[in-house]
Short mmCIF file of C-alpha atoms in Angstrom, two decimals:
data_model
loop_
_atom_site.label_atom_id
_atom_site.label_comp_id
_atom_site.label_asym_id
_atom_site.label_seq_id
_atom_site.Cartn_x
_atom_site.Cartn_y
_atom_site.Cartn_z
CA MET A 1 -25.30 -1.21 -17.45
CA ASN A 2 -26.67 -0.82 -13.93
CA VAL A 3 -23.94 -0.17 -11.36
CA LEU A 4 -23.96 -0.44 -7.57
CA LEU A 5 -21.27 1.55 -5.75
CA LEU A 6 -20.61 0.66 -2.12
CA GLY A 7 -19.21 3.28 0.25
CA SER A 8 -19.87 6.72 1.68
CA GLY A 9 -16.65 8.76 1.59
CA GLY A 10 -14.90 11.24 -0.65
CA ARG A 11 -13.39 8.44 -2.71
CA GLU A 12 -16.85 7.06 -3.41
CA HIS A 13 -18.24 10.49 -4.30
CA ALA A 14 -15.42 10.89 -6.84
CA LEU A 15 -16.12 7.42 -8.27
CA ALA A 16 -19.87 8.09 -8.41
CA TRP A 17 -19.28 11.43 -10.13
CA LYS A 18 -17.10 9.79 -12.77
CA LEU A 19 -19.30 6.70 -13.20
CA ALA A 20 -22.33 8.96 -13.75
CA GLN A 21 -20.47 10.46 -16.72
CA SER A 22 -19.93 7.05 -18.34
CA PRO A 23 -21.98 6.54 -21.53
CA SER A 24 -22.20 2.84 -20.64
CA VAL A 25 -23.99 3.47 -17.31
CA THR A 26 -27.79 3.52 -17.50
CA GLY A 27 -28.43 3.36 -13.77
CA LEU A 28 -26.27 4.17 -10.74
CA ALA A 29 -27.10 3.11 -7.19
CA ALA A 30 -25.00 3.78 -4.11
CA ALA A 31 -25.09 2.41 -0.58
CA PRO A 32 -25.06 4.05 1.83
CA GLY A 33 -23.72 7.08 -0.05
CA ASN A 34 -23.69 10.67 1.22
CA PRO A 35 -25.35 13.99 0.27
CA GLY A 36 -22.81 14.57 -2.50
CA ILE A 37 -23.27 11.12 -3.99
CA ALA A 38 -27.05 11.65 -3.85
CA GLN A 39 -26.63 14.30 -6.55
CA VAL A 40 -25.63 11.65 -9.11
CA ALA A 41 -26.92 8.32 -7.78
CA ALA A 42 -29.94 6.77 -6.08
CA LEU A 43 -29.09 6.02 -2.43
CA PHE A 44 -30.04 2.83 -0.63
CA ASP A 45 -29.66 1.66 2.96
CA LEU A 46 -27.54 -1.43 2.46
CA ASP A 47 -24.96 -2.91 4.83
CA ALA A 48 -21.89 -4.10 2.92
CA SER A 49 -21.09 -6.56 5.71
CA ASP A 50 -24.40 -8.38 5.02
CA HIS A 51 -23.37 -10.32 1.93
CA THR A 52 -26.75 -11.99 1.56
CA ALA A 53 -28.54 -8.64 1.54
CA VAL A 54 -26.12 -7.17 -1.03
CA ILE A 55 -26.59 -10.17 -3.34
CA ALA A 56 -30.39 -10.00 -2.99
CA PHE A 57 -30.34 -6.29 -3.82
CA CYS A 58 -28.25 -6.91 -6.93
CA LYS A 59 -30.60 -9.64 -8.12
CA ASN A 60 -33.73 -7.58 -7.45
CA GLU A 61 -32.37 -4.40 -9.03
CA GLY A 62 -30.69 -6.01 -12.03
CA ILE A 63 -27.21 -4.82 -11.08
CA ASP A 64 -24.59 -5.62 -13.73
CA LEU A 65 -21.51 -4.43 -11.86
CA VAL A 66 -20.68 -3.83 -8.20
CA VAL A 67 -17.89 -1.38 -7.39
CA ILE A 68 -16.55 -1.78 -3.85
CA GLY A 69 -15.04 1.51 -2.69
CA PRO A 70 -13.61 0.91 0.82
CA GLU A 71 -11.08 -1.67 1.89
CA ALA A 72 -12.99 -3.30 4.77
CA PRO A 73 -15.61 -5.11 2.61
CA LEU A 74 -12.82 -6.39 0.35
CA VAL A 75 -10.83 -7.78 3.28
CA ASP A 76 -14.13 -9.25 4.52
CA GLY A 77 -14.55 -11.22 1.28
CA LEU A 78 -17.56 -9.48 -0.24
CA ALA A 79 -16.08 -9.78 -3.74
CA ASP A 80 -15.92 -13.57 -3.33
CA SER A 81 -19.57 -13.76 -2.29
CA LEU A 82 -20.66 -11.66 -5.27
CA ARG A 83 -18.62 -13.70 -7.75
CA ALA A 84 -20.06 -16.91 -6.31
CA ALA A 85 -23.51 -15.45 -7.07
CA ASP A 86 -22.39 -14.71 -10.65
CA ILE A 87 -22.38 -10.94 -10.13
CA ALA A 88 -19.55 -8.97 -11.73
CA VAL A 89 -17.52 -7.04 -9.16
CA PHE A 90 -14.61 -4.59 -9.32
CA GLY A 91 -12.34 -5.47 -6.43
CA PRO A 92 -10.02 -8.28 -5.28
CA SER A 93 -10.90 -11.48 -3.47
CA LYS A 94 -10.47 -11.85 0.28
CA ALA A 95 -7.22 -13.74 -0.26
CA ALA A 96 -5.84 -11.12 -2.66
CA ALA A 97 -6.97 -8.25 -0.43
CA GLN A 98 -4.44 -9.43 2.14
CA LEU A 99 -2.07 -7.15 0.23
CA GLU A 100 -3.71 -4.33 2.18
CA GLY A 101 -5.26 -6.28 5.03
CA SER A 102 -1.92 -7.54 6.34
CA LYS A 103 1.33 -5.58 6.20
CA GLY A 104 3.21 -8.77 7.09
CA PHE A 105 1.62 -10.69 4.21
CA THR A 106 2.81 -8.08 1.73
CA LYS A 107 6.31 -7.94 3.19
CA ASP A 108 6.60 -11.73 2.96
CA LEU A 109 5.41 -11.63 -0.67
CA CYS A 110 8.02 -8.98 -1.48
CA GLU A 111 10.73 -11.15 0.03
CA ARG A 112 9.65 -14.21 -2.00
CA ALA A 113 9.30 -12.28 -5.25
CA GLY A 114 12.43 -10.13 -4.90
CA ILE A 115 10.40 -6.90 -4.86
CA PRO A 116 12.41 -3.94 -3.51
CA THR A 117 11.19 -2.86 -0.08
CA GLY A 118 12.61 -2.03 3.34
CA ALA A 119 13.95 -4.67 5.74
CA TYR A 120 11.34 -5.79 8.28
CA VAL A 121 10.43 -8.04 11.20
CA ARG A 122 6.94 -9.35 12.04
CA CYS A 123 6.18 -9.37 15.77
CA ALA A 124 3.25 -11.07 17.49
CA SER A 125 3.98 -9.88 21.04
CA LEU A 126 5.23 -6.80 22.83
CA GLN A 127 8.23 -8.72 24.16
CA ALA A 128 9.26 -9.86 20.67
CA ALA A 129 8.75 -6.38 19.24
CA ARG A 130 10.91 -4.72 21.87
CA ALA A 131 13.65 -7.27 21.23
CA ALA A 132 13.41 -6.69 17.47
CA LEU A 133 14.04 -2.96 17.85
CA SER A 134 17.74 -3.73 18.35
CA ARG A 135 17.94 -4.77 14.68
CA PHE A 136 17.00 -1.27 13.54
CA SER A 137 18.19 2.26 14.09
CA ALA A 138 16.20 5.46 14.62
CA PRO A 139 13.85 6.59 13.30
CA TYR A 140 11.79 3.44 13.86
CA VAL A 141 8.87 2.61 11.56
CA LEU A 142 6.11 0.71 13.39
CA LYS A 143 3.00 -0.52 11.60
CA ALA A 144 -0.12 -2.23 12.89
CA ASP A 145 -0.43 -5.31 10.69
CA GLY A 146 -4.16 -4.94 9.94
CA LEU A 147 -6.51 -2.20 8.78
CA ALA A 148 -6.34 0.96 10.89
CA ALA A 149 -8.06 3.57 8.72
CA GLY A 150 -4.76 4.97 7.51
CA LYS A 151 -3.60 5.78 11.03
CA GLY A 152 -1.75 2.59 12.01
CA VAL A 153 1.76 3.83 11.25
CA VAL A 154 4.05 5.40 13.86
CA ILE A 155 7.49 6.82 13.06
CA ALA A 156 9.34 7.00 16.37
CA GLN A 157 12.41 9.23 16.57
CA THR A 158 13.93 7.57 19.64
CA LEU A 159 14.08 4.11 21.18
CA GLU A 160 11.98 5.34 24.10
CA GLU A 161 9.28 6.63 21.75
CA ALA A 162 9.32 3.34 19.85
CA GLU A 163 8.91 1.27 23.02
CA ALA A 164 6.03 3.48 24.18
CA ALA A 165 4.34 3.25 20.77
CA LEU A 166 4.67 -0.54 20.76
CA ALA A 167 3.08 -0.68 24.21
CA ASP A 168 0.16 1.37 22.88
CA MET A 169 -0.20 -0.82 19.79
CA PHE A 170 -0.21 -4.11 21.67
CA GLY A 171 -2.33 -2.45 24.33
CA GLY A 172 -5.22 -2.04 21.90
CA GLN A 173 -4.69 1.43 20.38
CA PHE A 174 -5.63 0.06 16.95
CA GLY A 175 -7.85 -2.79 18.11
CA GLU A 176 -7.42 -6.09 16.30
CA ALA A 177 -5.30 -4.35 13.64
CA GLY A 178 -2.49 -4.12 16.21
CA ALA A 179 -2.53 -7.75 17.29
CA GLU A 180 0.61 -8.11 15.19
CA VAL A 181 3.09 -5.34 14.43
CA VAL A 182 5.60 -4.96 11.62
CA ILE A 183 8.82 -3.08 12.36
CA GLU A 184 10.46 -1.74 9.21
CA GLU A 185 13.62 -0.09 8.05
CA PHE A 186 13.19 3.68 7.65
CA LEU A 187 13.55 4.52 3.96
CA GLU A 188 15.01 7.86 2.88
CA GLY A 189 13.52 9.65 -0.13
CA GLU A 190 10.32 11.14 -1.44
CA GLU A 191 6.99 9.31 -1.32
CA ALA A 192 4.77 8.87 -4.36
CA SER A 193 1.83 6.72 -5.39
CA PHE A 194 1.47 4.57 -8.50
CA PHE A 195 -1.84 3.05 -9.61
CA ALA A 196 -2.59 0.11 -11.88
CA ILE A 197 -5.72 -1.81 -12.81
CA THR A 198 -5.35 -5.54 -13.41
CA ASP A 199 -7.59 -8.51 -14.06
CA GLY A 200 -4.89 -10.85 -12.81
CA THR A 201 -3.14 -11.10 -16.17
CA THR A 202 -3.32 -7.81 -18.05
CA ILE A 203 -2.01 -4.75 -16.20
CA LEU A 204 -3.11 -1.23 -17.11
CA PRO A 205 -1.15 1.70 -15.60
CA PHE A 206 -3.62 4.13 -14.05
CA GLY A 207 -1.80 7.29 -13.07
CA THR A 208 0.38 8.71 -10.33
CA ALA A 209 -0.17 10.99 -7.34
CA GLN A 210 1.40 12.38 -4.20
CA ASP A 211 -0.51 12.85 -0.98
CA HIS A 212 0.04 14.54 2.38
CA LYS A 213 -0.51 12.13 5.25
CA GLN A 214 0.40 14.34 8.22
CA VAL A 215 -2.16 16.67 9.71
CA SER A 216 -0.18 19.92 9.75
CA GLU A 217 1.74 22.19 7.38
CA GLY A 218 5.24 21.16 6.39
CA ASP A 219 4.23 17.50 6.69
CA THR A 220 4.30 17.57 10.49
CA GLY A 221 2.07 16.16 13.21
CA PRO A 222 0.20 12.84 13.50
CA ASN A 223 -0.59 10.69 10.48
CA THR A 224 -4.08 10.90 9.02
CA GLY A 225 -5.95 9.18 6.22
CA GLY A 226 -4.68 12.00 3.99
CA MET A 227 -5.03 15.80 4.10
CA GLY A 228 -4.66 16.45 0.38
CA ALA A 229 -3.16 15.15 -2.85
CA TYR A 230 -2.26 16.04 -6.40
CA SER A 231 -1.89 14.17 -9.68
CA PRO A 232 0.20 13.53 -11.66
CA ALA A 233 3.40 13.20 -9.63
CA PRO A 234 6.21 14.46 -11.88
CA VAL A 235 8.82 12.95 -9.54
CA LEU A 236 7.67 9.60 -10.92
CA THR A 237 9.29 10.14 -14.30
CA PRO A 238 8.45 7.83 -17.23
CA ALA A 239 11.69 5.95 -16.55
CA LEU A 240 10.79 5.44 -12.88
CA GLN A 241 7.25 4.39 -13.77
CA ALA A 242 8.71 1.74 -16.09
CA ARG A 243 10.85 0.48 -13.20
CA VAL A 244 7.83 0.38 -10.88
CA MET A 245 5.94 -1.72 -13.42
CA ASP A 246 8.87 -4.09 -14.03
CA GLU A 247 10.25 -4.40 -10.49
CA ILE A 248 7.14 -4.06 -8.32
CA ILE A 249 3.74 -4.31 -10.05
CA ARG A 250 4.35 -7.13 -12.54
CA PRO A 251 6.15 -9.39 -10.02
CA THR A 252 3.33 -8.83 -7.54
CA VAL A 253 0.59 -9.75 -10.02
CA ALA A 254 2.56 -12.77 -11.26
CA THR A 255 3.26 -14.01 -7.72
CA MET A 256 -0.35 -13.61 -6.64
CA ARG A 257 -1.48 -15.56 -9.71
CA ALA A 258 1.11 -18.30 -9.09
CA ASP A 259 0.02 -18.52 -5.45
CA GLY A 260 -3.57 -19.24 -6.50
CA MET A 261 -4.97 -15.87 -5.48
CA PRO A 262 -5.07 -13.83 -8.72
CA TYR A 263 -5.52 -10.12 -8.12
CA SER A 264 -8.41 -8.31 -9.82
CA GLY A 265 -9.10 -4.62 -9.30
CA VAL A 266 -7.02 -1.53 -8.65
CA LEU A 267 -3.56 -1.96 -7.17
CA TYR A 268 -2.29 1.14 -5.39
CA ALA A 269 1.43 1.08 -4.63
CA GLY A 270 2.75 3.48 -2.03
CA LEU A 271 6.40 4.05 -2.95
CA MET A 272 9.55 5.58 -1.58
CA LEU A 273 11.83 6.99 -4.25
CA THR A 274 15.23 6.18 -2.75
CA ALA A 275 18.75 6.69 -4.05
CA ASP A 276 18.64 3.02 -5.12
CA GLY A 277 15.37 3.44 -7.00
CA PRO A 278 11.69 2.97 -6.10
CA LYS A 279 10.87 0.74 -3.15
CA LEU A 280 7.44 -0.46 -2.02
CA ILE A 281 6.19 0.96 1.27
CA GLU A 282 2.73 -0.61 1.16
CA TYR A 283 -0.12 -1.71 -1.08
CA ASN A 284 -3.75 -0.62 -0.98
CA CYS A 285 -6.35 -2.79 -2.66
CA ARG A 286 -8.67 0.10 -3.55
CA PHE A 287 -8.39 3.63 -4.87
CA GLY A 288 -6.72 5.91 -2.36
CA ASP A 289 -8.54 8.64 -0.50
CA PRO A 290 -7.97 11.48 -1.41
CA GLU A 291 -5.83 10.24 -4.35
CA CYS A 292 -8.94 8.91 -6.10
CA GLN A 293 -10.40 12.39 -6.22
CA VAL A 294 -7.50 13.84 -8.23
CA LEU A 295 -7.30 10.80 -10.50
CA MET A 296 -11.01 11.06 -11.34
CA MET A 297 -10.68 14.78 -12.09
CA ARG A 298 -8.09 13.93 -14.77
CA LEU A 299 -9.58 10.71 -16.17
CA GLU A 300 -11.07 11.12 -19.63
CA SER A 301 -11.86 7.43 -20.34
CA ASP A 302 -15.11 5.59 -19.58
CA LEU A 303 -14.50 4.40 -16.01
CA ALA A 304 -17.39 1.94 -15.95
CA LYS A 305 -16.24 0.29 -19.17
CA ILE A 306 -12.73 -0.21 -17.75
CA MET A 307 -14.05 -1.56 -14.45
CA PHE A 308 -16.45 -3.97 -16.17
CA ALA A 309 -13.70 -5.25 -18.47
CA CYS A 310 -11.51 -5.82 -15.41
CA ALA A 311 -14.30 -7.64 -13.57
CA LYS A 312 -14.90 -9.93 -16.56
CA GLY A 313 -11.19 -10.70 -17.03
CA GLU A 314 -11.21 -8.88 -20.37
CA LEU A 315 -8.84 -5.99 -19.71
CA ALA A 316 -6.61 -6.83 -22.68
CA GLY A 317 -7.03 -4.12 -25.29
CA ALA A 318 -8.40 -1.56 -22.83
CA GLU A 319 -6.68 1.79 -22.52
CA THR A 320 -6.89 4.91 -20.40
CA ARG A 321 -6.68 8.60 -21.21
CA PHE A 322 -5.85 11.25 -18.65
CA SER A 323 -5.85 15.00 -19.02
CA ASP A 324 -2.41 16.63 -19.12
CA GLU A 325 -3.61 19.05 -16.44
CA THR A 326 -2.73 18.77 -12.77
CA ALA A 327 -5.51 18.11 -10.29
CA LEU A 328 -5.12 19.05 -6.61
CA THR A 329 -7.44 18.41 -3.68
CA VAL A 330 -7.52 20.01 -0.23
CA VAL A 331 -9.15 18.10 2.62
CA MET A 332 -11.30 20.16 4.96
CA ALA A 333 -11.48 18.24 8.23
CA ALA A 334 -13.47 18.67 11.43
CA LYS A 335 -11.66 20.12 14.42
CA GLY A 336 -10.22 17.33 16.57
CA TYR A 337 -9.22 15.12 13.64
CA PRO A 338 -7.32 12.75 13.54
CA GLY A 339 -8.45 12.31 17.13
CA THR A 340 -12.15 12.69 18.00
CA PRO A 341 -13.68 14.99 15.37
CA GLU A 342 -16.29 17.62 16.16
CA ARG A 343 -19.51 16.48 14.47
CA GLY A 344 -22.55 18.49 13.52
CA GLY A 345 -20.78 21.65 12.39
CA ALA A 346 -22.74 23.64 9.81
CA ILE A 347 -21.36 23.83 6.26
CA SER A 348 -22.21 26.23 3.44
CA LEU A 349 -20.54 25.49 0.12
CA GLY A 350 -21.44 28.89 -1.29
CA GLU A 351 -19.92 29.44 -4.73
CA ALA A 352 -17.05 26.98 -4.25
CA GLU A 353 -17.87 25.22 -7.52
CA ALA A 354 -18.66 28.35 -9.53
CA TYR A 355 -15.31 28.46 -11.32
CA GLY A 356 -14.63 24.82 -12.21
CA ALA A 357 -13.67 23.36 -8.83
CA LYS A 358 -15.41 20.24 -7.53
CA VAL A 359 -16.29 19.64 -3.88
CA PHE A 360 -16.41 15.94 -3.05
CA HIS A 361 -18.28 15.05 0.13
CA ALA A 362 -16.25 12.84 2.47
CA GLY A 363 -17.97 13.07 5.87
CA THR A 364 -21.23 14.99 5.55
CA ARG A 365 -24.89 14.41 6.24
CA ALA A 366 -28.10 16.30 5.67
CA ALA A 367 -29.69 17.63 8.88
CA GLU A 368 -33.45 17.40 9.42
CA ASP A 369 -33.87 20.91 8.04
CA GLY A 370 -31.89 19.95 4.95
CA ALA A 371 -28.76 21.85 5.95
CA LEU A 372 -25.37 20.27 5.34
CA VAL A 373 -23.39 19.34 8.47
CA ALA A 374 -20.10 17.61 9.28
CA ASN A 375 -20.38 13.90 10.03
CA GLY A 376 -16.82 12.61 10.21
CA GLY A 377 -13.14 13.47 10.48
CA ARG A 378 -12.39 14.33 6.87
CA VAL A 379 -15.44 16.24 5.70
CA LEU A 380 -14.86 17.80 2.26
CA ASN A 381 -12.36 17.35 -0.58
CA VAL A 382 -12.08 20.64 -2.47
CA THR A 383 -10.60 19.74 -5.85
CA ALA A 384 -9.47 21.83 -8.83
CA THR A 385 -7.31 21.58 -11.93
CA GLY A 386 -4.70 23.77 -13.58
CA ALA A 387 -1.93 23.70 -16.16
CA ASN A 388 0.48 22.75 -13.37
CA ALA A 389 0.54 22.24 -9.60
CA THR A 390 0.91 25.96 -8.93
CA GLU A 391 -2.26 26.82 -10.87
CA ALA A 392 -4.20 23.85 -9.49
CA GLN A 393 -3.21 24.78 -5.94
CA ALA A 394 -4.34 28.38 -6.41
CA ALA A 395 -7.68 27.29 -7.87
CA ALA A 396 -8.33 24.77 -5.10
CA TYR A 397 -7.60 27.26 -2.31
CA GLU A 398 -9.73 29.90 -4.00
CA ALA A 399 -12.62 27.44 -3.80
CA VAL A 400 -11.78 26.58 -0.18
CA GLU A 401 -12.04 30.27 0.74
CA ARG A 402 -15.59 30.35 -0.60
CA ILE A 403 -16.74 27.62 1.84
CA ASP A 404 -18.14 28.54 5.25
CA PHE A 405 -17.23 25.74 7.68
CA PRO A 406 -16.46 27.35 11.09
CA SER A 407 -15.75 24.05 12.86
CA GLY A 408 -13.39 22.85 10.15
CA PHE A 409 -9.71 23.26 9.36
CA TYR A 410 -7.32 22.44 6.52
CA ARG A 411 -3.67 22.48 5.57
CA ARG A 412 -2.63 25.53 3.59
CA ASP A 413 0.34 23.97 1.78
CA ILE A 414 -0.99 21.00 -0.21
CA GLY A 415 1.33 20.39 -3.16
CA TRP A 416 4.11 22.49 -1.66
CA LYS A 417 7.00 20.35 -2.86
CA GLU A 418 5.87 20.38 -6.49
CA VAL A 419 4.99 24.09 -6.36
CA ALA A 420 8.50 24.78 -5.05
CA ARG A 421 10.03 22.72 -7.86
CA GLU A 422 7.99 24.59 -10.45
CA ALA A 423 9.13 27.93 -9.01
CA GLN A 424 12.75 26.85 -9.47
CA ALA A 425 12.29 25.52 -13.00
#
């Protein structure tokens, strides 16, 4: 089949890399792509927000399946436009994508369906939000309701910090995403991610991961889109995964179907493993970034075949195979991130991939002279595998050391919790 992949980040490079390995893929196009994706796919200048142009491209190029990588086009309803044009697409409808597009929508769904999550209040004004703080105790969890590139969450340690953060949110810090704010109960425990693929009826578990959202070592500093991740997440034991499916994923899919907005695509559940069991923190309606990178490193099944079956509503009977190895990825970011990143810094990958590691391009571009330069906040995802997290971590950092990126930085402790657990075992 001919596949069109939309997106330009590290997640999309990982998807392109895996799709290119699929025996069922005869042609792979990507838009707009990046220099890494260009190694495995033909790049095209196509604006995902121009639905008419995307449909015309698919018709002209004989595209059999469109894979939408980022969340924004899904929330914008691109999947609906493609389906209306009788083009198979991997990704949820605009209505279903509210699971990521609106934190309040998801919280309300959890309340209706009895899905375990933290207590919450939706606030549409600064005055209402300040009043609602009295219902909670520190630390305060404040979330911009809409899409904020993974940066719309503030955990305030004091009431004063919470009030200042709310003023920033309603003052436009996150643009339209902060027009409404959700205040949540702070959940104690360890975070983990659970993935499933569903066509709205059949649900296929699709692996686990843990990521590192904060910018600095020891999980400190401002939140980012993610500074690294590893898969699988052993803290999500088989027993806990069964609970996640029964208490969170299946009720969500059933409720969405009953509400007339069946969910089709990948469902990424961000979880808190509390003393009372797993609770939902949030949903993403696309593969995580950088979680996708570690999942793709372990996936042994034909990704395109699974995606196409999902798009056609024929997921029943499909199955996935993952390597038993651990995959770990380290994000190399441009100085200034998660604030204003320094763009244009020269990058030399050297022999980073010489010993089995894979470098996924997240924010790069080719300069006029052909040299590779930084073109975003998160620039590279240096990914490796090993028999366990300790070995995968060592292999990933060995590859990182082979990269020359003077204007970049990275955390040096990705996977630290699991490495510590393995040392004690």
